[in-house]
mmCIF file of C-alpha atoms in Angstrom:
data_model
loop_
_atom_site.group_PDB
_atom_site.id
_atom_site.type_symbol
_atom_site.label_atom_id
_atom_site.label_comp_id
_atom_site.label_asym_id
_atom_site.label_seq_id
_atom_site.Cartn_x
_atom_site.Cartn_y
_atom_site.Cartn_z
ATOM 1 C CA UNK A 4 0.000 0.000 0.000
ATOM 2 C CA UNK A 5 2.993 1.782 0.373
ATOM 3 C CA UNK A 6 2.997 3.009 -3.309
ATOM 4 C CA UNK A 7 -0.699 3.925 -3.489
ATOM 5 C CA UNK A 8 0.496 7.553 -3.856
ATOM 6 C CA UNK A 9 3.867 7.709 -6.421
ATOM 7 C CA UNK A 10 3.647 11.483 -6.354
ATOM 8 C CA UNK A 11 4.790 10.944 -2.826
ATOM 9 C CA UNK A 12 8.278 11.002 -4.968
ATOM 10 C CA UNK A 13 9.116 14.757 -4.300
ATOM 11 C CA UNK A 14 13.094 14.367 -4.772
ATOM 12 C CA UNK A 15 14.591 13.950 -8.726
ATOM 13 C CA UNK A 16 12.346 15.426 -11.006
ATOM 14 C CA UNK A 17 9.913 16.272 -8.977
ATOM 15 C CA UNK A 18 12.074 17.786 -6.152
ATOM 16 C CA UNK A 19 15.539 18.513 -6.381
ATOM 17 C CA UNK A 20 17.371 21.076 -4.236
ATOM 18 C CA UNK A 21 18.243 24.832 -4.268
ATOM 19 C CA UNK A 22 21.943 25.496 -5.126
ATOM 20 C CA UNK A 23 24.113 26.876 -2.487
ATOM 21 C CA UNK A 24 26.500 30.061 -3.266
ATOM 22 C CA UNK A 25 29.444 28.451 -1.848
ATOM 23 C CA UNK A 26 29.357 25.376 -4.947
ATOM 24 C CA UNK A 27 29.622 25.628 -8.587
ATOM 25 C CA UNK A 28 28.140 21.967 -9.045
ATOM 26 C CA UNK A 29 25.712 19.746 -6.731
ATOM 27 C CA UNK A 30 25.606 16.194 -7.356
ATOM 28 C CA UNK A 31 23.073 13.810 -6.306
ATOM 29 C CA UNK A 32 23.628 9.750 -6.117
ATOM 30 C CA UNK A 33 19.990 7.963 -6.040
ATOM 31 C CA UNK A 34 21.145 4.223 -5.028
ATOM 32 C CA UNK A 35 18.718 1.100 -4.408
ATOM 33 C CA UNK A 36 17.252 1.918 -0.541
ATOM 34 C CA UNK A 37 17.858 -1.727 0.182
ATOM 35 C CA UNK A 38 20.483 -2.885 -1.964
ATOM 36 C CA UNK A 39 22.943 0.276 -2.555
ATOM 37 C CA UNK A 40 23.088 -0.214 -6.111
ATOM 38 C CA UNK A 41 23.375 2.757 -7.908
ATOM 39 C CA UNK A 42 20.440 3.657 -10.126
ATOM 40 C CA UNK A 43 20.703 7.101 -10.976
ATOM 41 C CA UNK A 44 22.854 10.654 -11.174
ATOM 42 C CA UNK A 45 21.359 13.959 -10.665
ATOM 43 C CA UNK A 46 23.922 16.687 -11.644
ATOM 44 C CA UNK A 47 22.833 20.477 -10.242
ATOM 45 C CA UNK A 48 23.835 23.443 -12.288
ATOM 46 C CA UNK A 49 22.951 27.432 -11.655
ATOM 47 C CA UNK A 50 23.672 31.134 -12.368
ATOM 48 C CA UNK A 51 25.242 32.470 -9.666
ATOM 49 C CA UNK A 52 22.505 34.058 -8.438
ATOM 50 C CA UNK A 53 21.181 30.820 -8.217
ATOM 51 C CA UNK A 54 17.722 32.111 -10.076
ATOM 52 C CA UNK A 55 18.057 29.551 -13.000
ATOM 53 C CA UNK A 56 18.403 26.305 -12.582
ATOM 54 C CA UNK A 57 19.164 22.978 -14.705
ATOM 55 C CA UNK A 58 19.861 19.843 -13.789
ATOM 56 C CA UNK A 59 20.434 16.553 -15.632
ATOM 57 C CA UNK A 60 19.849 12.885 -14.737
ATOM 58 C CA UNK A 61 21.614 10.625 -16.092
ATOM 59 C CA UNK A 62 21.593 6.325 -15.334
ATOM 60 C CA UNK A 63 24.653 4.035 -14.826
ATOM 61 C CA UNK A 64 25.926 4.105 -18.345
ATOM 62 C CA UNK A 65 26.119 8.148 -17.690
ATOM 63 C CA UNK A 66 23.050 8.771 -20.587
ATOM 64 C CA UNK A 67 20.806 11.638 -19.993
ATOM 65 C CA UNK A 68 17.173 10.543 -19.799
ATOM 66 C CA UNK A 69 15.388 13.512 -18.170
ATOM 67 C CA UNK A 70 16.105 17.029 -17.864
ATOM 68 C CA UNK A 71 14.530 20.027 -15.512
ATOM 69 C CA UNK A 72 14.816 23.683 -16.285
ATOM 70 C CA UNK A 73 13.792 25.973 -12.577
ATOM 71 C CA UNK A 74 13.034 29.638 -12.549
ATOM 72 C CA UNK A 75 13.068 31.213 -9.314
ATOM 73 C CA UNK A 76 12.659 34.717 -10.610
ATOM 74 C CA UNK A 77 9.175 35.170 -9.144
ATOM 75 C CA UNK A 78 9.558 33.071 -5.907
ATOM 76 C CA UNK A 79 12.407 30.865 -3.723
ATOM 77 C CA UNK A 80 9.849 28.395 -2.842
ATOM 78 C CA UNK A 81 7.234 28.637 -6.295
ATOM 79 C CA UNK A 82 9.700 28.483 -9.292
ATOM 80 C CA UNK A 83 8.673 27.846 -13.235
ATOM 81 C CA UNK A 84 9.340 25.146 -14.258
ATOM 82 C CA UNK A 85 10.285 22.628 -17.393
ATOM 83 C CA UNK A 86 10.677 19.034 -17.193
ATOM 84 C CA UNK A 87 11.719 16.632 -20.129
ATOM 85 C CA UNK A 88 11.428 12.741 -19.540
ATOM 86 C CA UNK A 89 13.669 12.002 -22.896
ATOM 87 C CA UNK A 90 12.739 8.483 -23.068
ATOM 88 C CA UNK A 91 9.195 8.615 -22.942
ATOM 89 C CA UNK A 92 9.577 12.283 -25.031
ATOM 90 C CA UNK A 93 7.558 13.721 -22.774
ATOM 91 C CA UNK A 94 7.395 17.456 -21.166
ATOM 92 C CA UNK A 95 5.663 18.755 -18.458
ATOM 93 C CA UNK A 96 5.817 22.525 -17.163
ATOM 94 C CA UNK A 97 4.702 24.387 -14.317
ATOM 95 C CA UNK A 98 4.242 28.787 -15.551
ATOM 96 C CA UNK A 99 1.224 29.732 -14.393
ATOM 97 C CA UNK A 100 0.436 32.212 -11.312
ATOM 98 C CA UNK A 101 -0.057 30.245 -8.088
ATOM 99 C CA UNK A 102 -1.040 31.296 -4.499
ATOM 100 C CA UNK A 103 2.076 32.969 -3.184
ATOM 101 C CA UNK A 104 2.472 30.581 0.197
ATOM 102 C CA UNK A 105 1.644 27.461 -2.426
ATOM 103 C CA UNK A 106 5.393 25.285 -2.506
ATOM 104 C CA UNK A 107 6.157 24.043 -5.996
ATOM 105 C CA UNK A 108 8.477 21.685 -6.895
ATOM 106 C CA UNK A 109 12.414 22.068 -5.148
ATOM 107 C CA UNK A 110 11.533 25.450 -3.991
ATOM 108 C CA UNK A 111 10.421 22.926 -0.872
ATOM 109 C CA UNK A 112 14.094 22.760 -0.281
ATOM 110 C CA UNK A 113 14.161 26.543 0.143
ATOM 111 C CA UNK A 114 10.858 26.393 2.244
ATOM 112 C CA UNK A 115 12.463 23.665 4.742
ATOM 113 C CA UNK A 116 15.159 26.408 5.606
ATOM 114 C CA UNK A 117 12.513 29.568 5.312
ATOM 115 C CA UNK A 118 10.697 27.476 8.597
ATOM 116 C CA UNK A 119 14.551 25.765 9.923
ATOM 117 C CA UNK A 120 14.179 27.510 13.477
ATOM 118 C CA UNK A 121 10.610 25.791 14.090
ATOM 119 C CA UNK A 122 11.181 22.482 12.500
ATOM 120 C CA UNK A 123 14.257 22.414 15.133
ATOM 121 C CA UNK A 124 12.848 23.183 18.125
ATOM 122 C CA UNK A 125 10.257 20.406 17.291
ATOM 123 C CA UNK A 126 7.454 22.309 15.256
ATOM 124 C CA UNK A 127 5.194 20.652 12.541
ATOM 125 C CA UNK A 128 4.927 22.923 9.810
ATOM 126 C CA UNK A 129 1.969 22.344 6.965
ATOM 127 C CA UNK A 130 1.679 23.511 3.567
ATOM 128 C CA UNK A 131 0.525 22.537 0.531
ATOM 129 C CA UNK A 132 2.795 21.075 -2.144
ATOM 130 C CA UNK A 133 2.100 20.701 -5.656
ATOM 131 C CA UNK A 134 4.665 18.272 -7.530
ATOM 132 C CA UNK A 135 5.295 19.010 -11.519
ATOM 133 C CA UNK A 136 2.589 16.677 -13.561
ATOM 134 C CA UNK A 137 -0.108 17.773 -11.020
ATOM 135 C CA UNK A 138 -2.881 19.626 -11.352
ATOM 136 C CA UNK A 139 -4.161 20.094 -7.613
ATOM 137 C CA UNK A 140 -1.496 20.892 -4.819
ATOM 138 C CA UNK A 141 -1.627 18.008 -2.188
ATOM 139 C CA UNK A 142 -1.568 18.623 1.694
ATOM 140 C CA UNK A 143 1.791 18.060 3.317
ATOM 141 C CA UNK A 144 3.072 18.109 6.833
ATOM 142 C CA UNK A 145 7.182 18.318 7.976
ATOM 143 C CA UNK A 146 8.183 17.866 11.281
ATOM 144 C CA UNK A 147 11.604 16.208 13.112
ATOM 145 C CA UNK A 148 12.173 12.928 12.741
ATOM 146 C CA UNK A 149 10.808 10.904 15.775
ATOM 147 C CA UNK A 150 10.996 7.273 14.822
ATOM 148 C CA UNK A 151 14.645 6.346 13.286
ATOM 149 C CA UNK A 152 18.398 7.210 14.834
ATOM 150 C CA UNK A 153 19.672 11.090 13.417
ATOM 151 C CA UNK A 154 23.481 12.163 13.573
ATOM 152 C CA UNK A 155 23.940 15.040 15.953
ATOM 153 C CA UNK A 156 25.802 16.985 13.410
ATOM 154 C CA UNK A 157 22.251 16.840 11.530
ATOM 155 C CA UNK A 158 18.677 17.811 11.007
ATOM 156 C CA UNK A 159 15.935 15.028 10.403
ATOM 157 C CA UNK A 160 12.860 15.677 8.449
ATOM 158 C CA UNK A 161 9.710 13.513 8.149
ATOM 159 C CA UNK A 162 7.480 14.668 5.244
ATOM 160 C CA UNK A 163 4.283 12.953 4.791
ATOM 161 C CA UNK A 164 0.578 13.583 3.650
ATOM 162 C CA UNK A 165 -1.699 15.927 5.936
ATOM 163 C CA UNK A 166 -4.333 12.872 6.089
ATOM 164 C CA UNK A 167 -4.478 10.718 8.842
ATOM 165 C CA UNK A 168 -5.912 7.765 6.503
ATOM 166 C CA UNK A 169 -3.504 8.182 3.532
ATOM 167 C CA UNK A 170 -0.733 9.234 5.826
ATOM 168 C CA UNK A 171 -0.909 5.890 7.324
ATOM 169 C CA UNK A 172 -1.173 4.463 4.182
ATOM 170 C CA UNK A 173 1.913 5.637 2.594
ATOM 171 C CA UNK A 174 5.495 5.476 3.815
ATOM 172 C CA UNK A 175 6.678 9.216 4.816
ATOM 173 C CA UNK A 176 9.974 11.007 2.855
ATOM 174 C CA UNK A 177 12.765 11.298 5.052
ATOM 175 C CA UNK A 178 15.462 13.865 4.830
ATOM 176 C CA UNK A 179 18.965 14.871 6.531
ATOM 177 C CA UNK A 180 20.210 18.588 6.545
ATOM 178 C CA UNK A 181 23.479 19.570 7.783
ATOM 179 C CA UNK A 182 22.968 21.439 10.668
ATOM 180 C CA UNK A 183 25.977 24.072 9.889
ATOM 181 C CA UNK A 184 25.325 24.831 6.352
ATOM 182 C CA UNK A 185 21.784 23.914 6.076
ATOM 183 C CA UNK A 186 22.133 21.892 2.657
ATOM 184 C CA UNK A 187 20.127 18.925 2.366
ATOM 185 C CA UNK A 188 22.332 15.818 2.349
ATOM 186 C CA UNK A 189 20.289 12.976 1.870
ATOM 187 C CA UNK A 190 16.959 11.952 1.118
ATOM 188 C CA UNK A 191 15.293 8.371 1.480
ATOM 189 C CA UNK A 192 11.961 8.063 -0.737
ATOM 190 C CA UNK A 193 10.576 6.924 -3.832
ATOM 191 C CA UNK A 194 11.349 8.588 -6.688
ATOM 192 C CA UNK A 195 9.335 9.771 -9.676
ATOM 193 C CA UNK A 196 11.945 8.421 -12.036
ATOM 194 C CA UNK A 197 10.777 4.720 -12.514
ATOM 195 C CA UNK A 198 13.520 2.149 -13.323
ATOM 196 C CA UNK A 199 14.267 0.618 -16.979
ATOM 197 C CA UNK A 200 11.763 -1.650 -16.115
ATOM 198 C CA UNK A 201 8.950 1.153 -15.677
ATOM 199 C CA UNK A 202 8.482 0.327 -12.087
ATOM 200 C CA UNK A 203 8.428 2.206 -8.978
ATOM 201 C CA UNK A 204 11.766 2.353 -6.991
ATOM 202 C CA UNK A 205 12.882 3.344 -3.490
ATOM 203 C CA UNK A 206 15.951 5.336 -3.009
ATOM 204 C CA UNK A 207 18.325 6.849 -1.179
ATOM 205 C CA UNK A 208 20.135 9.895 -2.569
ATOM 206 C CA UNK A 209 23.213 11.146 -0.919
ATOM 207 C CA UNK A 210 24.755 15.054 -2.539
ATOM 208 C CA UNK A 211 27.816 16.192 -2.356
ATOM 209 C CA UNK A 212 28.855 20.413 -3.237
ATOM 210 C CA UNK A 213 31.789 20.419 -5.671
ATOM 211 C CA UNK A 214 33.169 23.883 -5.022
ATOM 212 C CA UNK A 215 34.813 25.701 -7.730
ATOM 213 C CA UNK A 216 38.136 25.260 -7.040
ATOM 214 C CA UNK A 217 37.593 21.766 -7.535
ATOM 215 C CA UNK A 218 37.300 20.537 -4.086
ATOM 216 C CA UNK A 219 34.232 18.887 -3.018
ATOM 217 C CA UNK A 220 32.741 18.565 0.195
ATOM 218 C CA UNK A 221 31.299 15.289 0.876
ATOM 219 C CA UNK A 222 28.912 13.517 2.907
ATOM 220 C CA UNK A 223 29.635 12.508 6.191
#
């Protein structure tokens, strides 16, 4: 029952992350939740005002298969957006005007740090969340991890629906932010991007920030 909701999958194309000033590149692993095995590469790219966006996923063999363009012109947390699926030659887009406190897409990632002071000290926050490919925004809730073991030097999220039934019903996101910089460093979910197989698939996506000098800092 787990799966009943796939749009649950709010991290590769139909999340992502905002780009911090400090890197000139953010890459993404997605690996197997249960196995490891690598399934897919996200690879983050911006202007250095970090307004427009593009990022690039690409599978094992290092072909691109989807592609996102974000605009965050109008709004951190409500960007445009254009996303390709290259195999099925498909496109969606997100343009038109939206309620200003509606999240869209990975402007979440900028919304998580908008509320970081309440989610901290143990706040649920609620919004509503509308994932690219959707019509209607769905109900969301955020709030500290309570149930599995967090580093210290870290911030644990559990995102899940605002609906008692369907929340119990579908497994809940989980996320880790690093406490000092705030980035988001992984996320355990299930993607939007379905295997070669077309099928549903559970990940865990780890990022690192490749600075411009060519250092990187990993994930600890």
């Amino acid at each position: 029952m787990k799966h009943l909701l796939p749009v649950l999958a709010l991290c590769s194309a139909a999340w992502g992350i905002s780009f911090p000033v400090s890197a000139a590149q953010v890459i993404g692993e997605a690996r197997s939740a249960s196995s490891g095995e690598l399934r897919y590469t996200e690879y983050y790219q911006c202007s250095s005002s970090g307004e427009q966006c593009e990022v690039e996923y690409r599978d094992t063999e290092g072909e691109l298969f989807a592609r996102k363009q974000l605009d965050y012109t109008r709004s951190w947390h409500s960007p445009s957006l254009v996303l390709e699926h290259l195999r099925e030659d498909s496109l969606v887009s997100v343009e038109r005007e939206l309620a200003e406190e509606l999240v869209v897409d990975a402007g979440f990632d900028h919304y998580m740090r908008t509320h970081w002071d309440a989610l901290d000290s143990g706040e649920r926050i609620q919004f509503g969340f509308l994932p690219a490919g959707r019509e209607s925004p769905l109900n969301m809730r955020a709030e500290r991890e309570a149930e599995l073991p967090c580093p210290t030097n870290r911030l644990c999220l559990r995102v899940a629906l605002d609906n008692w039934l369907l929340g119990a019903l579908v497994d809940p996101i989980r996320l880790q932010y690093d406490r000092d910089s705030k980035r988001l460093m992984r996320y355990l979910g299930i993607s939007n991007l379905r295997d070669g197989e077309g099928k549903q698939q559970e990940v865990r996506i780890d990022y690192r920030y490749v600075a411009g000098t060519g250092e990187s800092e990993e994930r600890s």
